[in-house]
Amino acid sequence: MDLLLVRHGVSEHNTSDVISGGTSNPNLSQAGVKQVEEVSKIIDNNKIDQVYASPLIRAKRTAQILTDFQKDIITDDRLKEMDFGSWESQHAEELKVKYPDAFDDLGTINSKYTKYAKNGETFEQVADRVEEFLAEIQPYSNDKTIMVVCHGFVIRSLIARWFKLKIEDVMTVRNVSFTELHFEKDDIERPRLMTFNRTEPLYYGTKR
């Protein structure tokens, strides 16, 4: 299975310093829509067999625009962004002042945030549910190219899990970025990392 992980376009919360997780559902910003439309020009729908997306508006709409509304988009709740619990919809800068150890030196939420965010989901829990989803679809996808449009912390959690890294060692994933992986038949636990956090795919789904 060739897997193309895509982060959604810039959302209305991304531009206003608001934390958006699994229970926040902002739309793409106007700039985000234009960004995805521009990237869609390089995507070859004929090279993508199936598209899955988080049901959150910012991800599903990205998937639709990215594929020029030519593909059926299958949504799954397990692809939602990490649930930040009581930190959902709060302003990040205010939380950085109160809980500096819950952020890395680049200002990204780290694994310590669950000490302060009530009912916040852990990175391990995110990776568990997304791996469950991938294991479910893999028997039907071994020889296919699959695009999954989801969220930054989802992608970081998976990369950390698969390559045995601390989440703090995985950089922030850019909006409308592409991370490409290849899986051997029936092996969902040992992918080959082809590219990470690119502005366009290199191996899968690109017009060439």
PDB file of N, CA, C and O in Angstrom, residues 119-197:
ATOM      1  N   ASN A 119      -9.263  16.016  30.210  1.00  0.00           N
ATOM      2  CA  ASN A 119      -9.796  15.099  29.183  1.00  0.00           C
ATOM      3  C   ASN A 119      -9.063  15.204  27.845  1.00  0.00           C
ATOM      4  O   ASN A 119      -9.610  14.833  26.804  1.00  0.00           O
ATOM      5  N   GLY A 120      -7.843  15.693  27.868  1.00  0.00           N
ATOM      6  CA  GLY A 120      -7.065  15.787  26.639  1.00  0.00           C
ATOM      7  C   GLY A 120      -6.575  14.417  26.195  1.00  0.00           C
ATOM      8  O   GLY A 120      -6.156  13.592  27.013  1.00  0.00           O
ATOM      9  N   GLU A 121      -6.628  14.182  24.901  1.00  0.00           N
ATOM     10  CA  GLU A 121      -6.188  12.920  24.331  1.00  0.00           C
ATOM     11  C   GLU A 121      -4.657  12.899  24.250  1.00  0.00           C
ATOM     12  O   GLU A 121      -4.027  13.923  24.007  1.00  0.00           O
ATOM     13  N   THR A 122      -4.058  11.736  24.439  1.00  0.00           N
ATOM     14  CA  THR A 122      -2.611  11.625  24.321  1.00  0.00           C
ATOM     15  C   THR A 122      -2.218  11.313  22.876  1.00  0.00           C
ATOM     16  O   THR A 122      -3.042  10.852  22.081  1.00  0.00           O
ATOM     17  N   PHE A 123      -0.953  11.533  22.561  1.00  0.00           N
ATOM     18  CA  PHE A 123      -0.452  11.204  21.225  1.00  0.00           C
ATOM     19  C   PHE A 123      -0.568   9.704  20.966  1.00  0.00           C
ATOM     20  O   PHE A 123      -0.840   9.278  19.843  1.00  0.00           O
ATOM     21  N   GLU A 124      -0.363   8.904  22.005  1.00  0.00           N
ATOM     22  CA  GLU A 124      -0.477   7.455  21.854  1.00  0.00           C
ATOM     23  C   GLU A 124      -1.899   7.044  21.507  1.00  0.00           C
ATOM     24  O   GLU A 124      -2.117   6.140  20.674  1.00  0.00           O
ATOM     25  N   GLN A 125      -2.864   7.679  22.118  1.00  0.00           N
ATOM     26  CA  GLN A 125      -4.264   7.363  21.819  1.00  0.00           C
ATOM     27  C   GLN A 125      -4.628   7.720  20.384  1.00  0.00           C
ATOM     28  O   GLN A 125      -5.376   6.998  19.722  1.00  0.00           O
ATOM     29  N   VAL A 126      -4.086   8.830  19.907  1.00  0.00           N
ATOM     30  CA  VAL A 126      -4.322   9.231  18.517  1.00  0.00           C
ATOM     31  C   VAL A 126      -3.739   8.186  17.575  1.00  0.00           C
ATOM     32  O   VAL A 126      -4.405   7.708  16.647  1.00  0.00           O
ATOM     33  N   ALA A 127      -2.485   7.806  17.809  1.00  0.00           N
ATOM     34  CA  ALA A 127      -1.834   6.816  16.950  1.00  0.00           C
ATOM     35  C   ALA A 127      -2.574   5.481  16.987  1.00  0.00           C
ATOM     36  O   ALA A 127      -2.724   4.815  15.952  1.00  0.00           O
ATOM     37  N   ASP A 128      -3.079   5.097  18.153  1.00  0.00           N
ATOM     38  CA  ASP A 128      -3.817   3.832  18.290  1.00  0.00           C
ATOM     39  C   ASP A 128      -5.037   3.801  17.378  1.00  0.00           C
ATOM     40  O   ASP A 128      -5.262   2.826  16.652  1.00  0.00           O
ATOM     41  N   ARG A 129      -5.818   4.871  17.416  1.00  0.00           N
ATOM     42  CA  ARG A 129      -7.077   4.849  16.639  1.00  0.00           C
ATOM     43  C   ARG A 129      -6.826   4.948  15.133  1.00  0.00           C
ATOM     44  O   ARG A 129      -7.538   4.331  14.339  1.00  0.00           O
ATOM     45  N   VAL A 130      -5.794   5.686  14.745  1.00  0.00           N
ATOM     46  CA  VAL A 130      -5.520   5.799  13.312  1.00  0.00           C
ATOM     47  C   VAL A 130      -4.902   4.500  12.790  1.00  0.00           C
ATOM     48  O   VAL A 130      -5.218   4.068  11.681  1.00  0.00           O
ATOM     49  N   GLU A 131      -4.062   3.868  13.577  1.00  0.00           N
ATOM     50  CA  GLU A 131      -3.519   2.573  13.176  1.00  0.00           C
ATOM     51  C   GLU A 131      -4.630   1.535  13.038  1.00  0.00           C
ATOM     52  O   GLU A 131      -4.591   0.680  12.149  1.00  0.00           O
ATOM     53  N   GLU A 132      -5.614   1.612  13.919  1.00  0.00           N
ATOM     54  CA  GLU A 132      -6.766   0.704  13.824  1.00  0.00           C
ATOM     55  C   GLU A 132      -7.490   0.893  12.494  1.00  0.00           C
ATOM     56  O   GLU A 132      -7.857  -0.068  11.820  1.00  0.00           O
ATOM     57  N   PHE A 133      -7.673   2.159  12.106  1.00  0.00           N
ATOM     58  CA  PHE A 133      -8.313   2.469  10.825  1.00  0.00           C
ATOM     59  C   PHE A 133      -7.490   1.916   9.653  1.00  0.00           C
ATOM     60  O   PHE A 133      -8.028   1.270   8.753  1.00  0.00           O
ATOM     61  N   LEU A 134      -6.177   2.142   9.676  1.00  0.00           N
ATOM     62  CA  LEU A 134      -5.322   1.698   8.574  1.00  0.00           C
ATOM     63  C   LEU A 134      -5.271   0.176   8.482  1.00  0.00           C
ATOM     64  O   LEU A 134      -5.290  -0.384   7.384  1.00  0.00           O
ATOM     65  N   ALA A 135      -5.246  -0.503   9.640  1.00  0.00           N
ATOM     66  CA  ALA A 135      -5.246  -1.964   9.633  1.00  0.00           C
ATOM     67  C   ALA A 135      -6.547  -2.503   9.050  1.00  0.00           C
ATOM     68  O   ALA A 135      -6.559  -3.560   8.409  1.00  0.00           O
ATOM     69  N   GLU A 136      -7.617  -1.764   9.233  1.00  0.00           N
ATOM     70  CA  GLU A 136      -8.923  -2.170   8.717  1.00  0.00           C
ATOM     71  C   GLU A 136      -8.993  -2.064   7.201  1.00  0.00           C
ATOM     72  O   GLU A 136      -9.585  -2.917   6.531  1.00  0.00           O
ATOM     73  N   ILE A 137      -8.390  -1.024   6.642  1.00  0.00           N
ATOM     74  CA  ILE A 137      -8.491  -0.837   5.190  1.00  0.00           C
ATOM     75  C   ILE A 137      -7.376  -1.543   4.420  1.00  0.00           C
ATOM     76  O   ILE A 137      -7.512  -1.775   3.221  1.00  0.00           O
ATOM     77  N   GLN A 138      -6.287  -1.905   5.096  1.00  0.00           N
ATOM     78  CA  GLN A 138      -5.139  -2.437   4.358  1.00  0.00           C
ATOM     79  C   GLN A 138      -5.431  -3.720   3.568  1.00  0.00           C
ATOM     80  O   GLN A 138      -4.942  -3.867   2.440  1.00  0.00           O
ATOM     81  N   PRO A 139      -6.218  -4.669   4.102  1.00  0.00           N
ATOM     82  CA  PRO A 139      -6.472  -5.884   3.312  1.00  0.00           C
ATOM     83  C   PRO A 139      -7.071  -5.604   1.927  1.00  0.00           C
ATOM     84  O   PRO A 139      -6.916  -6.405   1.008  1.00  0.00           O
ATOM     85  N   TYR A 140      -7.747  -4.458   1.793  1.00  0.00           N
ATOM     86  CA  TYR A 140      -8.359  -4.096   0.513  1.00  0.00           C
ATOM     87  C   TYR A 140      -7.493  -3.096  -0.263  1.00  0.00           C
ATOM     88  O   TYR A 140      -7.885  -2.644  -1.340  1.00  0.00           O
ATOM     89  N   SER A 141      -6.329  -2.751   0.310  1.00  0.00           N
ATOM     90  CA  SER A 141      -5.539  -1.653  -0.260  1.00  0.00           C
ATOM     91  C   SER A 141      -4.090  -2.001  -0.511  1.00  0.00           C
ATOM     92  O   SER A 141      -3.281  -1.121  -0.798  1.00  0.00           O
ATOM     93  N   ASN A 142      -3.727  -3.273  -0.425  1.00  0.00           N
ATOM     94  CA  ASN A 142      -2.320  -3.656  -0.525  1.00  0.00           C
ATOM     95  C   ASN A 142      -1.653  -3.180  -1.809  1.00  0.00           C
ATOM     96  O   ASN A 142      -0.481  -2.804  -1.806  1.00  0.00           O
ATOM     97  N   ASP A 143      -2.388  -3.191  -2.908  1.00  0.00           N
ATOM     98  CA  ASP A 143      -1.805  -2.807  -4.198  1.00  0.00           C
ATOM     99  C   ASP A 143      -2.330  -1.452  -4.684  1.00  0.00           C
ATOM    100  O   ASP A 143      -2.306  -1.174  -5.881  1.00  0.00           O
ATOM    101  N   LYS A 144      -2.757  -0.619  -3.741  1.00  0.00           N
ATOM    102  CA  LYS A 144      -3.386   0.642  -4.119  1.00  0.00           C
ATOM    103  C   LYS A 144      -2.637   1.844  -3.546  1.00  0.00           C
ATOM    104  O   LYS A 144      -1.836   1.720  -2.618  1.00  0.00           O
ATOM    105  N   THR A 145      -2.942   2.998  -4.128  1.00  0.00           N
ATOM    106  CA  THR A 145      -2.452   4.267  -3.595  1.00  0.00           C
ATOM    107  C   THR A 145      -3.606   4.943  -2.880  1.00  0.00           C
ATOM    108  O   THR A 145      -4.653   5.208  -3.480  1.00  0.00           O
ATOM    109  N   ILE A 146      -3.406   5.199  -1.606  1.00  0.00           N
ATOM    110  CA  ILE A 146      -4.459   5.723  -0.745  1.00  0.00           C
ATOM    111  C   ILE A 146      -4.084   7.118  -0.260  1.00  0.00           C
ATOM    112  O   ILE A 146      -2.970   7.329   0.241  1.00  0.00           O
ATOM    113  N   MET A 147      -4.999   8.071  -0.414  1.00  0.00           N
ATOM    114  CA  MET A 147      -4.795   9.404   0.135  1.00  0.00           C
ATOM    115  C   MET A 147      -5.652   9.550   1.399  1.00  0.00           C
ATOM    116  O   MET A 147      -6.841   9.225   1.387  1.00  0.00           O
ATOM    117  N   VAL A 148      -5.022  10.021   2.470  1.00  0.00           N
ATOM    118  CA  VAL A 148      -5.730  10.284   3.715  1.00  0.00           C
ATOM    119  C   VAL A 148      -5.524  11.753   4.069  1.00  0.00           C
ATOM    120  O   VAL A 148      -4.389  12.181   4.318  1.00  0.00           O
ATOM    121  N   VAL A 149      -6.600  12.515   4.069  1.00  0.00           N
ATOM    122  CA  VAL A 149      -6.524  13.941   4.410  1.00  0.00           C
ATOM    123  C   VAL A 149      -6.948  14.093   5.862  1.00  0.00           C
ATOM    124  O   VAL A 149      -8.091  13.768   6.226  1.00  0.00           O
ATOM    125  N   CYS A 150      -6.035  14.577   6.676  1.00  0.00           N
ATOM    126  CA  CYS A 150      -6.312  14.612   8.108  1.00  0.00           C
ATOM    127  C   CYS A 150      -5.694  15.848   8.750  1.00  0.00           C
ATOM    128  O   CYS A 150      -5.854  16.951   8.232  1.00  0.00           O
ATOM    129  N   HIS A 151      -4.953  15.665   9.849  1.00  0.00           N
ATOM    130  CA  HIS A 151      -4.542  16.801  10.667  1.00  0.00           C
ATOM    131  C   HIS A 151      -3.083  16.674  11.111  1.00  0.00           C
ATOM    132  O   HIS A 151      -2.508  15.587  11.124  1.00  0.00           O
ATOM    133  N   GLY A 152      -2.529  17.799  11.527  1.00  0.00           N
ATOM    134  CA  GLY A 152      -1.120  17.852  11.871  1.00  0.00           C
ATOM    135  C   GLY A 152      -0.703  16.929  12.996  1.00  0.00           C
ATOM    136  O   GLY A 152       0.305  16.217  12.897  1.00  0.00           O
ATOM    137  N   PHE A 153      -1.465  16.914  14.097  1.00  0.00           N
ATOM    138  CA  PHE A 153      -1.079  16.079  15.224  1.00  0.00           C
ATOM    139  C   PHE A 153      -1.321  14.603  14.929  1.00  0.00           C
ATOM    140  O   PHE A 153      -0.649  13.738  15.487  1.00  0.00           O
ATOM    141  N   VAL A 154      -2.251  14.310  14.051  1.00  0.00           N
ATOM    142  CA  VAL A 154      -2.461  12.925  13.617  1.00  0.00           C
ATOM    143  C   VAL A 154      -1.212  12.421  12.885  1.00  0.00           C
ATOM    144  O   VAL A 154      -0.690  11.335  13.175  1.00  0.00           O
ATOM    145  N   ILE A 155      -0.727  13.215  11.948  1.00  0.00           N
ATOM    146  CA  ILE A 155       0.446  12.809  11.170  1.00  0.00           C
ATOM    147  C   ILE A 155       1.679  12.713  12.058  1.00  0.00           C
ATOM    148  O   ILE A 155       2.453  11.746  11.972  1.00  0.00           O
ATOM    149  N   ARG A 156       1.870  13.682  12.937  1.00  0.00           N
ATOM    150  CA  ARG A 156       3.023  13.633  13.842  1.00  0.00           C
ATOM    151  C   ARG A 156       2.966  12.406  14.745  1.00  0.00           C
ATOM    152  O   ARG A 156       3.992  11.746  14.993  1.00  0.00           O
ATOM    153  N   SER A 157       1.781  12.073  15.238  1.00  0.00           N
ATOM    154  CA  SER A 157       1.629  10.917  16.126  1.00  0.00           C
ATOM    155  C   SER A 157       1.997   9.623  15.417  1.00  0.00           C
ATOM    156  O   SER A 157       2.664   8.748  15.990  1.00  0.00           O
ATOM    157  N   LEU A 158       1.570   9.501  14.168  1.00  0.00           N
ATOM    158  CA  LEU A 158       1.881   8.299  13.400  1.00  0.00           C
ATOM    159  C   LEU A 158       3.371   8.181  13.113  1.00  0.00           C
ATOM    160  O   LEU A 158       3.960   7.098  13.248  1.00  0.00           O
ATOM    161  N   ILE A 159       3.985   9.273  12.698  1.00  0.00           N
ATOM    162  CA  ILE A 159       5.420   9.239  12.397  1.00  0.00           C
ATOM    163  C   ILE A 159       6.219   8.883  13.655  1.00  0.00           C
ATOM    164  O   ILE A 159       7.164   8.083  13.617  1.00  0.00           O
ATOM    165  N   ALA A 160       5.836   9.460  14.787  1.00  0.00           N
ATOM    166  CA  ALA A 160       6.516   9.152  16.039  1.00  0.00           C
ATOM    167  C   ALA A 160       6.367   7.668  16.385  1.00  0.00           C
ATOM    168  O   ALA A 160       7.326   7.007  16.795  1.00  0.00           O
ATOM    169  N   ARG A 161       5.164   7.136  16.211  1.00  0.00           N
ATOM    170  CA  ARG A 161       4.912   5.729  16.527  1.00  0.00           C
ATOM    171  C   ARG A 161       5.703   4.800  15.607  1.00  0.00           C
ATOM    172  O   ARG A 161       6.404   3.895  16.054  1.00  0.00           O
ATOM    173  N   TRP A 162       5.574   5.023  14.322  1.00  0.00           N
ATOM    174  CA  TRP A 162       6.171   4.108  13.351  1.00  0.00           C
ATOM    175  C   TRP A 162       7.698   4.119  13.370  1.00  0.00           C
ATOM    176  O   TRP A 162       8.339   3.100  13.136  1.00  0.00           O
ATOM    177  N   PHE A 163       8.286   5.284  13.653  1.00  0.00           N
ATOM    178  CA  PHE A 163       9.741   5.385  13.579  1.00  0.00           C
ATOM    179  C   PHE A 163      10.389   5.542  14.954  1.00  0.00           C
ATOM    180  O   PHE A 163      11.537   5.954  15.070  1.00  0.00           O
ATOM    181  N   LYS A 164       9.580   5.191  15.993  1.00  0.00           N
ATOM    182  CA  LYS A 164      10.086   5.098  17.359  1.00  0.00           C
ATOM    183  C   LYS A 164      10.786   6.392  17.812  1.00  0.00           C
ATOM    184  O   LYS A 164      11.911   6.384  18.336  1.00  0.00           O
ATOM    185  N   LEU A 165      10.076   7.486  17.609  1.00  0.00           N
ATOM    186  CA  LEU A 165      10.572   8.799  17.997  1.00  0.00           C
ATOM    187  C   LEU A 165       9.715   9.380  19.116  1.00  0.00           C
ATOM    188  O   LEU A 165       8.560   8.986  19.295  1.00  0.00           O
ATOM    189  N   LYS A 166      10.274  10.311  19.847  1.00  0.00           N
ATOM    190  CA  LYS A 166       9.451  11.102  20.761  1.00  0.00           C
ATOM    191  C   LYS A 166       8.667  12.100  19.921  1.00  0.00           C
ATOM    192  O   LYS A 166       9.175  12.591  18.902  1.00  0.00           O
ATOM    193  N   ILE A 167       7.448  12.413  20.346  1.00  0.00           N
ATOM    194  CA  ILE A 167       6.630  13.335  19.560  1.00  0.00           C
ATOM    195  C   ILE A 167       7.337  14.681  19.412  1.00  0.00           C
ATOM    196  O   ILE A 167       7.206  15.365  18.395  1.00  0.00           O
ATOM    197  N   GLU A 168       8.125  15.049  20.417  1.00  0.00           N
ATOM    198  CA  GLU A 168       8.851  16.314  20.361  1.00  0.00           C
ATOM    199  C   GLU A 168       9.920  16.323  19.273  1.00  0.00           C
ATOM    200  O   GLU A 168      10.413  17.388  18.880  1.00  0.00           O
ATOM    201  N   ASP A 169      10.279  15.146  18.780  1.00  0.00           N
ATOM    202  CA  ASP A 169      11.304  15.055  17.737  1.00  0.00           C
ATOM    203  C   ASP A 169      10.724  15.123  16.328  1.00  0.00           C
ATOM    204  O   ASP A 169      11.467  15.075  15.346  1.00  0.00           O
ATOM    205  N   VAL A 170       9.399  15.224  16.234  1.00  0.00           N
ATOM    206  CA  VAL A 170       8.734  15.312  14.930  1.00  0.00           C
ATOM    207  C   VAL A 170       8.244  16.740  14.737  1.00  0.00           C
ATOM    208  O   VAL A 170       7.420  17.233  15.508  1.00  0.00           O
ATOM    209  N   MET A 171       8.749  17.390  13.714  1.00  0.00           N
ATOM    210  CA  MET A 171       8.448  18.808  13.531  1.00  0.00           C
ATOM    211  C   MET A 171       6.982  19.042  13.164  1.00  0.00           C
ATOM    212  O   MET A 171       6.255  18.129  12.769  1.00  0.00           O
ATOM    213  N   THR A 172       6.552  20.285  13.307  1.00  0.00           N
ATOM    214  CA  THR A 172       5.204  20.687  12.931  1.00  0.00           C
ATOM    215  C   THR A 172       4.950  20.378  11.457  1.00  0.00           C
ATOM    216  O   THR A 172       5.820  20.574  10.612  1.00  0.00           O
ATOM    217  N   VAL A 173       3.763  19.894  11.171  1.00  0.00           N
ATOM    218  CA  VAL A 173       3.385  19.552   9.804  1.00  0.00           C
ATOM    219  C   VAL A 173       2.697  20.751   9.165  1.00  0.00           C
ATOM    220  O   VAL A 173       1.738  21.298   9.711  1.00  0.00           O
ATOM    221  N   ARG A 174       3.178  21.172   8.029  1.00  0.00           N
ATOM    222  CA  ARG A 174       2.631  22.350   7.357  1.00  0.00           C
ATOM    223  C   ARG A 174       1.242  22.066   6.780  1.00  0.00           C
ATOM    224  O   ARG A 174       0.915  20.927   6.444  1.00  0.00           O
ATOM    225  N   ASN A 175       0.457  23.119   6.638  1.00  0.00           N
ATOM    226  CA  ASN A 175      -0.836  22.995   5.961  1.00  0.00           C
ATOM    227  C   ASN A 175      -0.636  22.581   4.510  1.00  0.00           C
ATOM    228  O   ASN A 175       0.285  23.057   3.836  1.00  0.00           O
ATOM    229  N   VAL A 176      -1.492  21.707   4.017  1.00  0.00           N
ATOM    230  CA  VAL A 176      -1.424  21.133   2.677  1.00  0.00           C
ATOM    231  C   VAL A 176      -0.016  20.610   2.386  1.00  0.00           C
ATOM    232  O   VAL A 176       0.581  20.915   1.365  1.00  0.00           O
ATOM    233  N   SER A 177       0.495  19.822   3.327  1.00  0.00           N
ATOM    234  CA  SER A 177       1.778  19.159   3.100  1.00  0.00           C
ATOM    235  C   SER A 177       1.534  17.678   2.858  1.00  0.00           C
ATOM    236  O   SER A 177       0.487  17.134   3.220  1.00  0.00           O
ATOM    237  N   PHE A 178       2.515  17.038   2.242  1.00  0.00           N
ATOM    238  CA  PHE A 178       2.386  15.636   1.843  1.00  0.00           C
ATOM    239  C   PHE A 178       3.480  14.804   2.506  1.00  0.00           C
ATOM    240  O   PHE A 178       4.661  15.142   2.437  1.00  0.00           O
ATOM    241  N   THR A 179       3.053  13.718   3.130  1.00  0.00           N
ATOM    242  CA  THR A 179       3.971  12.743   3.711  1.00  0.00           C
ATOM    243  C   THR A 179       3.652  11.397   3.070  1.00  0.00           C
ATOM    244  O   THR A 179       2.522  10.926   3.132  1.00  0.00           O
ATOM    245  N   GLU A 180       4.662  10.801   2.420  1.00  0.00           N
ATOM    246  CA  GLU A 180       4.429   9.598   1.613  1.00  0.00           C
ATOM    247  C   GLU A 180       5.105   8.389   2.247  1.00  0.00           C
ATOM    248  O   GLU A 180       6.277   8.453   2.642  1.00  0.00           O
ATOM    249  N   LEU A 181       4.351   7.283   2.329  1.00  0.00           N
ATOM    250  CA  LEU A 181       4.869   6.054   2.921  1.00  0.00           C
ATOM    251  C   LEU A 181       4.495   4.856   2.066  1.00  0.00           C
ATOM    252  O   LEU A 181       3.475   4.865   1.381  1.00  0.00           O
ATOM    253  N   HIS A 182       5.336   3.825   2.143  1.00  0.00           N
ATOM    254  CA  HIS A 182       5.036   2.577   1.455  1.00  0.00           C
ATOM    255  C   HIS A 182       4.996   1.450   2.479  1.00  0.00           C
ATOM    256  O   HIS A 182       5.877   1.355   3.352  1.00  0.00           O
ATOM    257  N   PHE A 183       3.966   0.608   2.397  1.00  0.00           N
ATOM    258  CA  PHE A 183       3.812  -0.536   3.294  1.00  0.00           C
ATOM    259  C   PHE A 183       3.907  -1.828   2.492  1.00  0.00           C
ATOM    260  O   PHE A 183       3.287  -1.960   1.429  1.00  0.00           O
ATOM    261  N   GLU A 184       4.674  -2.775   3.021  1.00  0.00           N
ATOM    262  CA  GLU A 184       4.684  -4.094   2.428  1.00  0.00           C
ATOM    263  C   GLU A 184       3.326  -4.759   2.677  1.00  0.00           C
ATOM    264  O   GLU A 184       2.574  -4.355   3.567  1.00  0.00           O
ATOM    265  N   LYS A 185       3.023  -5.786   1.932  1.00  0.00           N
ATOM    266  CA  LYS A 185       1.733  -6.447   2.024  1.00  0.00           C
ATOM    267  C   LYS A 185       1.441  -6.915   3.449  1.00  0.00           C
ATOM    268  O   LYS A 185       2.266  -7.585   4.078  1.00  0.00           O
ATOM    269  N   ASP A 186       0.268  -6.516   3.955  1.00  0.00           N
ATOM    270  CA  ASP A 186      -0.236  -6.942   5.260  1.00  0.00           C
ATOM    271  C   ASP A 186       0.668  -6.569   6.431  1.00  0.00           C
ATOM    272  O   ASP A 186       0.619  -7.203   7.491  1.00  0.00           O
ATOM    273  N   ASP A 187       1.476  -5.539   6.275  1.00  0.00           N
ATOM    274  CA  ASP A 187       2.342  -5.102   7.373  1.00  0.00           C
ATOM    275  C   ASP A 187       2.112  -3.621   7.623  1.00  0.00           C
ATOM    276  O   ASP A 187       2.657  -2.769   6.927  1.00  0.00           O
ATOM    277  N   ILE A 188       1.290  -3.314   8.621  1.00  0.00           N
ATOM    278  CA  ILE A 188       0.927  -1.934   8.884  1.00  0.00           C
ATOM    279  C   ILE A 188       1.865  -1.282   9.895  1.00  0.00           C
ATOM    280  O   ILE A 188       1.775  -0.095  10.181  1.00  0.00           O
ATOM    281  N   GLU A 189       2.790  -2.042  10.454  1.00  0.00           N
ATOM    282  CA  GLU A 189       3.607  -1.533  11.544  1.00  0.00           C
ATOM    283  C   GLU A 189       5.007  -1.087  11.120  1.00  0.00           C
ATOM    284  O   GLU A 189       5.712  -0.459  11.899  1.00  0.00           O
ATOM    285  N   ARG A 190       5.420  -1.435   9.900  1.00  0.00           N
ATOM    286  CA  ARG A 190       6.785  -1.082   9.483  1.00  0.00           C
ATOM    287  C   ARG A 190       6.784  -0.435   8.104  1.00  0.00           C
ATOM    288  O   ARG A 190       7.207  -1.030   7.113  1.00  0.00           O
ATOM    289  N   PRO A 191       6.334   0.805   8.035  1.00  0.00           N
ATOM    290  CA  PRO A 191       6.324   1.485   6.738  1.00  0.00           C
ATOM    291  C   PRO A 191       7.713   1.983   6.348  1.00  0.00           C
ATOM    292  O   PRO A 191       8.604   2.114   7.190  1.00  0.00           O
ATOM    293  N   ARG A 192       7.848   2.244   5.078  1.00  0.00           N
ATOM    294  CA  ARG A 192       9.055   2.898   4.570  1.00  0.00           C
ATOM    295  C   ARG A 192       8.696   4.364   4.341  1.00  0.00           C
ATOM    296  O   ARG A 192       7.774   4.679   3.588  1.00  0.00           O
ATOM    297  N   LEU A 193       9.424   5.260   4.978  1.00  0.00           N
ATOM    298  CA  LEU A 193       9.162   6.691   4.829  1.00  0.00           C
ATOM    299  C   LEU A 193       9.803   7.178   3.542  1.00  0.00           C
ATOM    300  O   LEU A 193      11.026   7.150   3.394  1.00  0.00           O
ATOM    301  N   MET A 194       8.970   7.605   2.591  1.00  0.00           N
ATOM    302  CA  MET A 194       9.463   8.067   1.298  1.00  0.00           C
ATOM    303  C   MET A 194       9.740   9.573   1.331  1.00  0.00           C
ATOM    304  O   MET A 194      10.797  10.029   0.906  1.00  0.00           O
ATOM    305  N   THR A 195       8.778  10.339   1.817  1.00  0.00           N
ATOM    306  CA  THR A 195       8.963  11.786   1.979  1.00  0.00           C
ATOM    307  C   THR A 195       8.185  12.239   3.200  1.00  0.00           C
ATOM    308  O   THR A 195       7.265  11.560   3.667  1.00  0.00           O
ATOM    309  N   PHE A 196       8.545  13.423   3.716  1.00  0.00           N
ATOM    310  CA  PHE A 196       7.854  13.970   4.892  1.00  0.00           C
ATOM    311  C   PHE A 196       7.666  15.471   4.733  1.00  0.00           C
ATOM    312  O   PHE A 196       8.606  16.193   4.394  1.00  0.00           O
ATOM    313  N   ASN A 197       6.433  15.927   4.936  1.00  0.00           N
ATOM    314  CA  ASN A 197       6.147  17.359   5.067  1.00  0.00           C
ATOM    315  C   ASN A 197       6.526  18.165   3.823  1.00  0.00           C
ATOM    316  O   ASN A 197       6.992  19.288   3.917  1.00  0.00           O
TER     317      ASN A 197
END
